Tab-separated table of C-alpha atoms and ligand atoms in Angstrom:
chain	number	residue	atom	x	y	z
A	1	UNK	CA	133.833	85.218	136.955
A	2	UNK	CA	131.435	86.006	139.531
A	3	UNK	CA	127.851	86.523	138.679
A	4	UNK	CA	126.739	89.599	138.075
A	5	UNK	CA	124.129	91.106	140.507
A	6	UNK	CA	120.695	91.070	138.239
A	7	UNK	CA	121.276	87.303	137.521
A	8	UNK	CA	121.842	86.385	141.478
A	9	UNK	CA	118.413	88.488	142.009
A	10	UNK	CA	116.433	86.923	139.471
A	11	UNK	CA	117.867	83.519	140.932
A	12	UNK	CA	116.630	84.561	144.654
A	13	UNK	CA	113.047	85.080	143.136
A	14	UNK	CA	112.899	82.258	141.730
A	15	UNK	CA	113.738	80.319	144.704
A	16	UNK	CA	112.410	82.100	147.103
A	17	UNK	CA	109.618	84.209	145.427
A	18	UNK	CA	108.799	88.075	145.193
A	19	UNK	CA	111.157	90.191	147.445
A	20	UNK	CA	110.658	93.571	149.293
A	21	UNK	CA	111.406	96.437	146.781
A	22	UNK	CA	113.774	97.837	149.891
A	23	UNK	CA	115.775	94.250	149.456
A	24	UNK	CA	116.178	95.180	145.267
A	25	UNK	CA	117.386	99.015	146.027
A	26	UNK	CA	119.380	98.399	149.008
A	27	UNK	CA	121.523	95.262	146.662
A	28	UNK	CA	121.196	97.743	143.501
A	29	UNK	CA	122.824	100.441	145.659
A	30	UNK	CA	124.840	98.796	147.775
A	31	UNK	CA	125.615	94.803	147.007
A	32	UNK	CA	129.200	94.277	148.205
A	33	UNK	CA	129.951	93.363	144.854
A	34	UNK	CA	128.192	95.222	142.167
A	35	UNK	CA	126.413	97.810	144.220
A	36	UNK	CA	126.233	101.226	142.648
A	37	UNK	CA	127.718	103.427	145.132
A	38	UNK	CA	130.263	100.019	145.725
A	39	UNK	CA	131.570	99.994	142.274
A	40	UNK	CA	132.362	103.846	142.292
A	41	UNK	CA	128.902	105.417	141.238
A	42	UNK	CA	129.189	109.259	142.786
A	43	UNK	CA	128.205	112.944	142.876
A	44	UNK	CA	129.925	115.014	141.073
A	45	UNK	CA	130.432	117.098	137.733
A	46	UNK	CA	131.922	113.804	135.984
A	47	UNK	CA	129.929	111.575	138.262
A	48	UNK	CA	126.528	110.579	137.821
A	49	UNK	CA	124.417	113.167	139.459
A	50	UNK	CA	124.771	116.962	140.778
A	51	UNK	CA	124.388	117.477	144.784
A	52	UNK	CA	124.661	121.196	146.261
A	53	UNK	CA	128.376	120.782	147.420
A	54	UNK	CA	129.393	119.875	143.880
A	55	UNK	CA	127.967	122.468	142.369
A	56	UNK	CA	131.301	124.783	143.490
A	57	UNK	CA	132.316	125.867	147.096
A	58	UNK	CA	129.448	128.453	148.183
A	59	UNK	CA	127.683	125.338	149.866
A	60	UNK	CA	130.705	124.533	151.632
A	61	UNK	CA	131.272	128.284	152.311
A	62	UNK	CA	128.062	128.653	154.003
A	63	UNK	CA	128.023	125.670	155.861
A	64	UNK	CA	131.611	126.719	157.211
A	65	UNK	CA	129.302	130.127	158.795
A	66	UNK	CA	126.780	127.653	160.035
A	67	UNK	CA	128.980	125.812	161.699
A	68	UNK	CA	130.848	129.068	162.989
A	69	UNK	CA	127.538	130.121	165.023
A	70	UNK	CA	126.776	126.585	166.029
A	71	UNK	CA	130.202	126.349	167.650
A	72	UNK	CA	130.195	130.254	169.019
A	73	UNK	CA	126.781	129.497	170.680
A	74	UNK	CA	128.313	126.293	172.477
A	75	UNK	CA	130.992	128.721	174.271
A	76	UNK	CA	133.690	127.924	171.600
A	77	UNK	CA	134.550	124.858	172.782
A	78	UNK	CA	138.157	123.416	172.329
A	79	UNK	CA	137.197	120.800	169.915
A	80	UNK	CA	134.021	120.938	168.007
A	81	UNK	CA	132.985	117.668	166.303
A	82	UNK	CA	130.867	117.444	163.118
A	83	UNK	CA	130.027	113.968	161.854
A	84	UNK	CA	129.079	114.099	157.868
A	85	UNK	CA	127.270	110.576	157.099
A	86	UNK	CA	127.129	109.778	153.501
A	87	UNK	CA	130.251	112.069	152.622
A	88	UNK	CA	130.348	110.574	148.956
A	89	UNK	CA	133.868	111.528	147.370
A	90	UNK	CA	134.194	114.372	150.268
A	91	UNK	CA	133.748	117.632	148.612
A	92	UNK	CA	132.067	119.360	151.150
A	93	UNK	CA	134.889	118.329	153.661
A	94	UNK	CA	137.017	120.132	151.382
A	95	UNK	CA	134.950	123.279	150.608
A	96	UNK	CA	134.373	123.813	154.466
A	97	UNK	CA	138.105	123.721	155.097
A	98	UNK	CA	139.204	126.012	151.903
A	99	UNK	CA	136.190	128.863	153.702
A	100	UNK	CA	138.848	128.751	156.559
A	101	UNK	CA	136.036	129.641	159.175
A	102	UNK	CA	136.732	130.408	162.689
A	103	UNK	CA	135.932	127.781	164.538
A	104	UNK	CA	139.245	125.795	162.116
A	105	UNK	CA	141.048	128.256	162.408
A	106	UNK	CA	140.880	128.272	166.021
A	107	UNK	CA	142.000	124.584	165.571
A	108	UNK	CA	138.332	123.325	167.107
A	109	UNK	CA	137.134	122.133	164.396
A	110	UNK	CA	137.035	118.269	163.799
A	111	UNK	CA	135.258	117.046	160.781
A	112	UNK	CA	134.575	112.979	160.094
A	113	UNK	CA	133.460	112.120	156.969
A	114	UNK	CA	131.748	108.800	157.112
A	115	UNK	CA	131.420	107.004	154.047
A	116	UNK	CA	130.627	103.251	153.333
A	117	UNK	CA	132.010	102.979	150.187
A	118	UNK	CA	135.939	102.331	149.585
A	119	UNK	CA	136.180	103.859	146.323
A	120	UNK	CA	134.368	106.992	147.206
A	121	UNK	CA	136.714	107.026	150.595
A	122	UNK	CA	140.014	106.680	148.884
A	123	UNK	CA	138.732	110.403	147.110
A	124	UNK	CA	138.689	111.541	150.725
A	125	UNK	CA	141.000	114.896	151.400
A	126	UNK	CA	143.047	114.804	154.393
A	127	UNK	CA	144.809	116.533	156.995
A	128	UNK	CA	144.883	117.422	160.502
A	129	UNK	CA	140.816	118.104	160.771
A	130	UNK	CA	139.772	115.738	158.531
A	131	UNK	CA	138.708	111.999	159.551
A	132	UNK	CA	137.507	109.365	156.983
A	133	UNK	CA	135.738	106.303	158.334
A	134	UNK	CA	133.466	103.419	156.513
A	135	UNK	CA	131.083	103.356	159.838
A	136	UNK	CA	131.214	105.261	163.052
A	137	UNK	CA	134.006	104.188	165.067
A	138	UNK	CA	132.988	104.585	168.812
A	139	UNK	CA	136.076	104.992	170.077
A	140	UNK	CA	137.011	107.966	168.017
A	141	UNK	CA	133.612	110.006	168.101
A	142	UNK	CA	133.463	109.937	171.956
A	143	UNK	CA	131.755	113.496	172.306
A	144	UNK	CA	129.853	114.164	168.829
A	145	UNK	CA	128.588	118.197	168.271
A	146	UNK	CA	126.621	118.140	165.088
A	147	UNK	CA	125.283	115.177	162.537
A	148	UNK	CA	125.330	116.322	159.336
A	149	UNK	CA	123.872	114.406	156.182
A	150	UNK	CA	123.274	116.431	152.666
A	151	UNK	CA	121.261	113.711	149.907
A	152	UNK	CA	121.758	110.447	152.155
A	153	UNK	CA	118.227	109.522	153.487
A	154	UNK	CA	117.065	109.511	149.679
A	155	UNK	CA	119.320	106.969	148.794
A	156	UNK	CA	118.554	104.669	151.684
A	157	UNK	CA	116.424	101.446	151.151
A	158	UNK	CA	112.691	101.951	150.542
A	159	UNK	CA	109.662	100.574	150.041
A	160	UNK	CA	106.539	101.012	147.591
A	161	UNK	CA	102.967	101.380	149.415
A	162	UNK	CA	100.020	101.161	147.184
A	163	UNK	CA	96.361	101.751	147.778
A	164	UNK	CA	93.623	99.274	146.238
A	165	UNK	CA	90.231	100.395	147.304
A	166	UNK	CA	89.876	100.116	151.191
A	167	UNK	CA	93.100	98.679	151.142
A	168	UNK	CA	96.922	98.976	151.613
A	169	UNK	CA	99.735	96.648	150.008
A	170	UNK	CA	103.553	96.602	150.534
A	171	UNK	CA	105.048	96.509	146.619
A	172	UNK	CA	106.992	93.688	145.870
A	173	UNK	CA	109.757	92.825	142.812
A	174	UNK	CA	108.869	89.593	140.882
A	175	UNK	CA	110.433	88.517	137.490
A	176	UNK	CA	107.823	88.006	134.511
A	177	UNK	CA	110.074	86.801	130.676
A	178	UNK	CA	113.525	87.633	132.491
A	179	UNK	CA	112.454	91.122	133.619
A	180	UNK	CA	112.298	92.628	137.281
A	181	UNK	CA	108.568	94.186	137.213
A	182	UNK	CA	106.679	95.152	140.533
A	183	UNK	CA	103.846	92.956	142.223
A	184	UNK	CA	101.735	93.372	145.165
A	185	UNK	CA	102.863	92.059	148.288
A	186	UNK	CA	101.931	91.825	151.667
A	187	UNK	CA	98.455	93.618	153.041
A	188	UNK	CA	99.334	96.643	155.070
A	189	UNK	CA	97.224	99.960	156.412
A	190	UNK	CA	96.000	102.047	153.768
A	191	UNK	CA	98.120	104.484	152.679
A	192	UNK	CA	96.305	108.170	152.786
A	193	UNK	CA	96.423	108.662	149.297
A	194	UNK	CA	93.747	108.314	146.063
A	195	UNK	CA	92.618	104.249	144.701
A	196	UNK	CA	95.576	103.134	142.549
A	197	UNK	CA	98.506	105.627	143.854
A	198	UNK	CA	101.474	104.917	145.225
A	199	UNK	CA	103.668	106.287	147.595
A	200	UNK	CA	107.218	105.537	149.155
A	201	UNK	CA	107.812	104.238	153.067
A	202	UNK	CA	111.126	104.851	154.158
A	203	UNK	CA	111.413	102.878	157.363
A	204	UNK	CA	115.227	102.769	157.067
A	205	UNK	CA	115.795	106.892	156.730
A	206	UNK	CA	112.897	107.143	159.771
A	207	UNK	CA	115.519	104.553	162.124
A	208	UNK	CA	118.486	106.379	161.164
A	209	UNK	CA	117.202	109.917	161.884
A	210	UNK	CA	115.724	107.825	165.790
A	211	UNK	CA	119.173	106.433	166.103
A	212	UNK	CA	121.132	108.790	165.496
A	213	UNK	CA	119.005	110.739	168.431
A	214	UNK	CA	119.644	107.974	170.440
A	215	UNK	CA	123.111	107.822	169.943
A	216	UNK	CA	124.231	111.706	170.710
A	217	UNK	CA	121.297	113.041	172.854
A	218	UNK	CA	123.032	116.451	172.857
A	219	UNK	CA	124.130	116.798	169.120
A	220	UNK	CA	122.438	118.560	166.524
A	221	UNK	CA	121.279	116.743	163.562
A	222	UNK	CA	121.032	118.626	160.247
A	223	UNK	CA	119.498	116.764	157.235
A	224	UNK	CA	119.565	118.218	153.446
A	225	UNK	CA	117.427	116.441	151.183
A	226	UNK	CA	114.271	116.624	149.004
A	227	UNK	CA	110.982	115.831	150.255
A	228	UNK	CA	107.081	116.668	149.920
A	229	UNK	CA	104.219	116.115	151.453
A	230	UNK	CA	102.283	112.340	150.852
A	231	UNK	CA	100.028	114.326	149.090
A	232	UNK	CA	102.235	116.158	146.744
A	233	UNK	CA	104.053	112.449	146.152
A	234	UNK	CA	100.802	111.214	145.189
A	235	UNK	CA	99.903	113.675	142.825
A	236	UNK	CA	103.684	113.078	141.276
A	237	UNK	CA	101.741	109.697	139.808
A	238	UNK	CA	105.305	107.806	140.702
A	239	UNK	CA	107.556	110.546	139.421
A	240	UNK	CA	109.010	111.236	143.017
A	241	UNK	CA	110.662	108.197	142.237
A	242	UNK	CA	114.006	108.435	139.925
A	243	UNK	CA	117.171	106.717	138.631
A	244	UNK	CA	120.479	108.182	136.845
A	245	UNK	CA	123.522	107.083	135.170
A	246	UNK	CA	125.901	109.416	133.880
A	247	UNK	CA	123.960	112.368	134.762
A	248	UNK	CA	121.026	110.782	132.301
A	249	UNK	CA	118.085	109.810	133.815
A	250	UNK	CA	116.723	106.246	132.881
A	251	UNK	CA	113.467	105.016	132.417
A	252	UNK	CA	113.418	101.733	133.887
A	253	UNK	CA	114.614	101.730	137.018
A	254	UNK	CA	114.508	97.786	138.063
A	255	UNK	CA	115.928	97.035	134.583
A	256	UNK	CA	119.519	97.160	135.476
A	257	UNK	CA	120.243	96.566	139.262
A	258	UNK	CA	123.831	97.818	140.489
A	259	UNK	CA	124.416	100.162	137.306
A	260	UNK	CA	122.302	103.167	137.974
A	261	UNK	CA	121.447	105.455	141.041
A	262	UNK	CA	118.113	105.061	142.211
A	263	UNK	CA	116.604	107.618	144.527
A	264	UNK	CA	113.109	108.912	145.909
A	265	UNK	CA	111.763	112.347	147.152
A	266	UNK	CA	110.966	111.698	150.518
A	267	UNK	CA	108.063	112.099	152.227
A	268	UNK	CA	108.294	115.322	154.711
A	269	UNK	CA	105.173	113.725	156.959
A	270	UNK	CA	107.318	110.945	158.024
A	271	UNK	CA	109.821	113.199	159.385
A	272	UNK	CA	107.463	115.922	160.742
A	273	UNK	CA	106.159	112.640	162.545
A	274	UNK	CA	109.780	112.296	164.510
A	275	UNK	CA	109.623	115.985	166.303
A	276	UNK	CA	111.951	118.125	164.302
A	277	UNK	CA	113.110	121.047	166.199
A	278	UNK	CA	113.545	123.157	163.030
A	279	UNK	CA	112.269	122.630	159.392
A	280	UNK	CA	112.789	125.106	156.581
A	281	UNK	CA	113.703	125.039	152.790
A	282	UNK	CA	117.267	125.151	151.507
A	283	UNK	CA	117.154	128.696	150.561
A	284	UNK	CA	115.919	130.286	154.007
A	285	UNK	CA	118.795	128.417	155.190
A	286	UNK	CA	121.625	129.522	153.238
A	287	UNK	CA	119.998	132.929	153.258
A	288	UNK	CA	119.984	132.537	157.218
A	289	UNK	CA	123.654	132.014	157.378
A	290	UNK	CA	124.946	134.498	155.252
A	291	UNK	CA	124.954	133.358	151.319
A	292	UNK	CA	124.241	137.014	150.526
A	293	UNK	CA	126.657	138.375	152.060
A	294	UNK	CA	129.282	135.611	150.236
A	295	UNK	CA	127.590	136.470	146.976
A	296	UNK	CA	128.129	139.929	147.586
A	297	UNK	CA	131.797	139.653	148.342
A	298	UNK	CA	131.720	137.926	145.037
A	299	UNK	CA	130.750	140.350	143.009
A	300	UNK	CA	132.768	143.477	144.340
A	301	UNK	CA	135.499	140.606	143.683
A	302	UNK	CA	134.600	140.358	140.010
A	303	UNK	CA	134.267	144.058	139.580
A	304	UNK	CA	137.841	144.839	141.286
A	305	UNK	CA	139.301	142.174	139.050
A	306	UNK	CA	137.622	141.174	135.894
A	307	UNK	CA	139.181	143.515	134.301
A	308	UNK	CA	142.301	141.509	134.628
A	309	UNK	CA	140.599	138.418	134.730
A	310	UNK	CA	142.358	137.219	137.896
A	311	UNK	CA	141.514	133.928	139.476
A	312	UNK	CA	139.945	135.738	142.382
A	313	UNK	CA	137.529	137.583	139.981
A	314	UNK	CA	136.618	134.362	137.836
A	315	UNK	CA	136.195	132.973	141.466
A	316	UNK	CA	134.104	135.797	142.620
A	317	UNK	CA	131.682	135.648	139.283
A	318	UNK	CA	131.256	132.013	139.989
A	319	UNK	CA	129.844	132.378	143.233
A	320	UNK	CA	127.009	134.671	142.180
A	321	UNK	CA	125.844	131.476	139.541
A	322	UNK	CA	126.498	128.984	142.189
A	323	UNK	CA	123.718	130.824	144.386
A	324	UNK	CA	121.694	131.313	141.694
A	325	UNK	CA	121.130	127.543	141.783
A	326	UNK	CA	121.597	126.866	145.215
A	327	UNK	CA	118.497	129.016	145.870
A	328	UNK	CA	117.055	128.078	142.969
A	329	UNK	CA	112.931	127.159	144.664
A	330	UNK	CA	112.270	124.851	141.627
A	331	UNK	CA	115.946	122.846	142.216
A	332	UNK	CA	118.131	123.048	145.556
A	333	UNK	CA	116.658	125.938	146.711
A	334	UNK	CA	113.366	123.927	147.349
A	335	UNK	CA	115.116	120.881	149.411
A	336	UNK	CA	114.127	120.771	152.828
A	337	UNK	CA	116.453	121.476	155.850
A	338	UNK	CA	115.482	119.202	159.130
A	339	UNK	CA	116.900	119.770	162.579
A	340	UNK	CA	116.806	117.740	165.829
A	341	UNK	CA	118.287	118.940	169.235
A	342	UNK	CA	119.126	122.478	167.133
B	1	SAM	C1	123.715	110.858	147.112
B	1	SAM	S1	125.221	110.459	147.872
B	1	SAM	C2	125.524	112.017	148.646
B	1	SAM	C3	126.974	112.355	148.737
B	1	SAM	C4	127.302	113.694	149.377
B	1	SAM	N1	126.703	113.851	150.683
B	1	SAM	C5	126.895	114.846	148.488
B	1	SAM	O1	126.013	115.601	148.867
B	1	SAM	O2	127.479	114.997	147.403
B	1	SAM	C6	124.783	109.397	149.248
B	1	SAM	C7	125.979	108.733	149.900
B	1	SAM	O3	125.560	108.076	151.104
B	1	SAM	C8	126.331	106.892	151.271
B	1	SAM	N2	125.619	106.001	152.236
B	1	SAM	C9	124.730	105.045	151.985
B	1	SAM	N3	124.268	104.454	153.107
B	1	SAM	C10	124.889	105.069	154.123
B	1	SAM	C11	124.841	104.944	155.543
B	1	SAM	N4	124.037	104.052	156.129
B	1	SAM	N5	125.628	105.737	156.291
B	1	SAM	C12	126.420	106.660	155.717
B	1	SAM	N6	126.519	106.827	154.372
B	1	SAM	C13	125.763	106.052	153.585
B	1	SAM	C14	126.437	106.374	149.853
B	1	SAM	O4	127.510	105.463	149.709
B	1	SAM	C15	126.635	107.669	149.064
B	1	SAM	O5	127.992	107.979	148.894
């Protein structure tokens, strides 16, 4: 049988010593064997966390508008490519084409969901618009209109930056009596935060936002995620990091490597550092492309029909909840929206 993922990490410490905290998540997450999101961890209402597409089809609804006025105000081109990185089990895929907007139905629209993990791939819908790949694929995203990502940069590899005195040290994760605890590691600069805090670095979400830029010049790259200032992480005393399993969050998360989600608010700075051409909260974005107007279809759809009950009402009445906490400013309402090249 092969060996499970915590006992091959405690082995590597032991024979090598204390590794980077970004080597622990990106094996919890992501080992080829036991990796979280590799042996079928997910979003979802029966997965193991809640992201704004699962939460019903208004997300996808809205993003369908969204994409709508991106696509009118490039001329309505024949085909109109969105790339979706980190596409988990593909809802939004599939809430974007039930909204039937009009750049699909003009049959422009060309959606690629791009997904490293098999099991979450094999969930994928398909059809005529819809692409599923494990990595980009050159060949097939030749011309490339908008980058899409919702909840993918906080799931990337980070690291742990502490401050001791005049001083800065890279986190590292040693094993004391058969545990995985943390460690200081290497010197680095100072972190701009109070003696004895902590705050994430997330080199690997900063090079994917810079290469993605690099790779489509001319596309424009939305990101969906939660985030707060270094000095709003700070005061969080280690709380913006978290870990779920089963929609439970867990205590420890270096206890049990592979078996639960572990994810960080990320720090806005960082990003604000790479030039964003647009930055606004989830809420002002959804409200900029029309939730209230979905909402209000919604209700004069529950009114004409609950009565009867029809699905179209029960439909309708959903939508008005499924704002309610998609603009919620203490949940998704509060997530930041980043743009490049918008
Ligand atoms: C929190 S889930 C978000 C899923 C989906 N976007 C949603 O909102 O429900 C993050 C997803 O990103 C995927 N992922 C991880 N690294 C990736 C990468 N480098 N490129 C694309 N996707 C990646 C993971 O496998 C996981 O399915």
């Amino acid at each position: 049988m092969a060996v499970p993922l915590a006992d091959r990490l405690r082995a590597r410490i032991d024979a090598e010593g204390p590794i980077p905290v970004s080597t622990f998540v990106e094996a919890a997450l992501y080992d080829e064997h036991d990796g979280f999101y590799v042996v079928g961890g997910r979003a979802g209402r029966r997965g193991d966390f809640l992201t704004a597409p699962e939460v019903g089809p208004l997300f996808g609804a809205v993003i369908s508008r969204a994409i709508d006025s991106w696509w009118e105000s490039a001329g309505r081109p024949e085909t109109f490519t969105v790339v979706e990185h980190g596409a988990g089990p593909g809802t939004l895929a599939r809430t974007v084409m039930a909204a039937a907007g009009a750049c699909l139905a003009a049959g422009a629209l060309r959606w690629v969901m791009v997904e490293p993990s098999a099991a979450q791939r094999e969930a994928h819908p398909s059809g005529a618009h819809l692409h599923s790949l494990a990595q980009v694929d050159d060949e097939f995203v030749e011309r490339v209109d908008v980058v899409f990502a919702n909840e993918l940069l906080d799931n990337l590899p980070f690291d742990i930056v502490a401050r001791r005195g005049d001083r800065g040290v890279v986190l590292d994760v040693d094993v004391e009596g058969g545990q995985f605890v943390l460690v200081d590691g290497p010197d680095t600069a100072p972190p701009p935060i109070a003696d004895g805090g902590a705050v994430p670095r997330i080199d690997a979400a900063v090079s994917w936002i810079v290469a993605q830029r690099a790779r489509y010049a001319d596309a424009r790259i939305v990101v969906f995620d939660y985030m707060a200032t270094i000095e709003e992480l700070d005061n969080r005393k280690g709380g913006w990091l978290r870990a779920f399993r089963d929609h439970e969050q867990v205590d420890d998360w270096l206890a049990d490597p592979g078996r639960v989600d572990i994810t960080i608010d990320l720090p806005l700075d960082e990003f604000l550092l790479l030039g964003p051409s647009s930055v606004c909260l989830q809420a002002d974005f959804l409200q900029s492309h029309g939730i209230e107007q979905l909402v209000e279809q919604g209700r004069a759809a529950w009114h004409a029909g609950a009565a009867a009950g029809d699905l179209a009402a029960l439909r309708g009445r959903s939508r008005v909840r499924e704002a309610e906490a998609l603009l919620d400013p203490a949940g998704f309402g509060g997530f930041f929206v980043l743009e490049w090249g918008a």
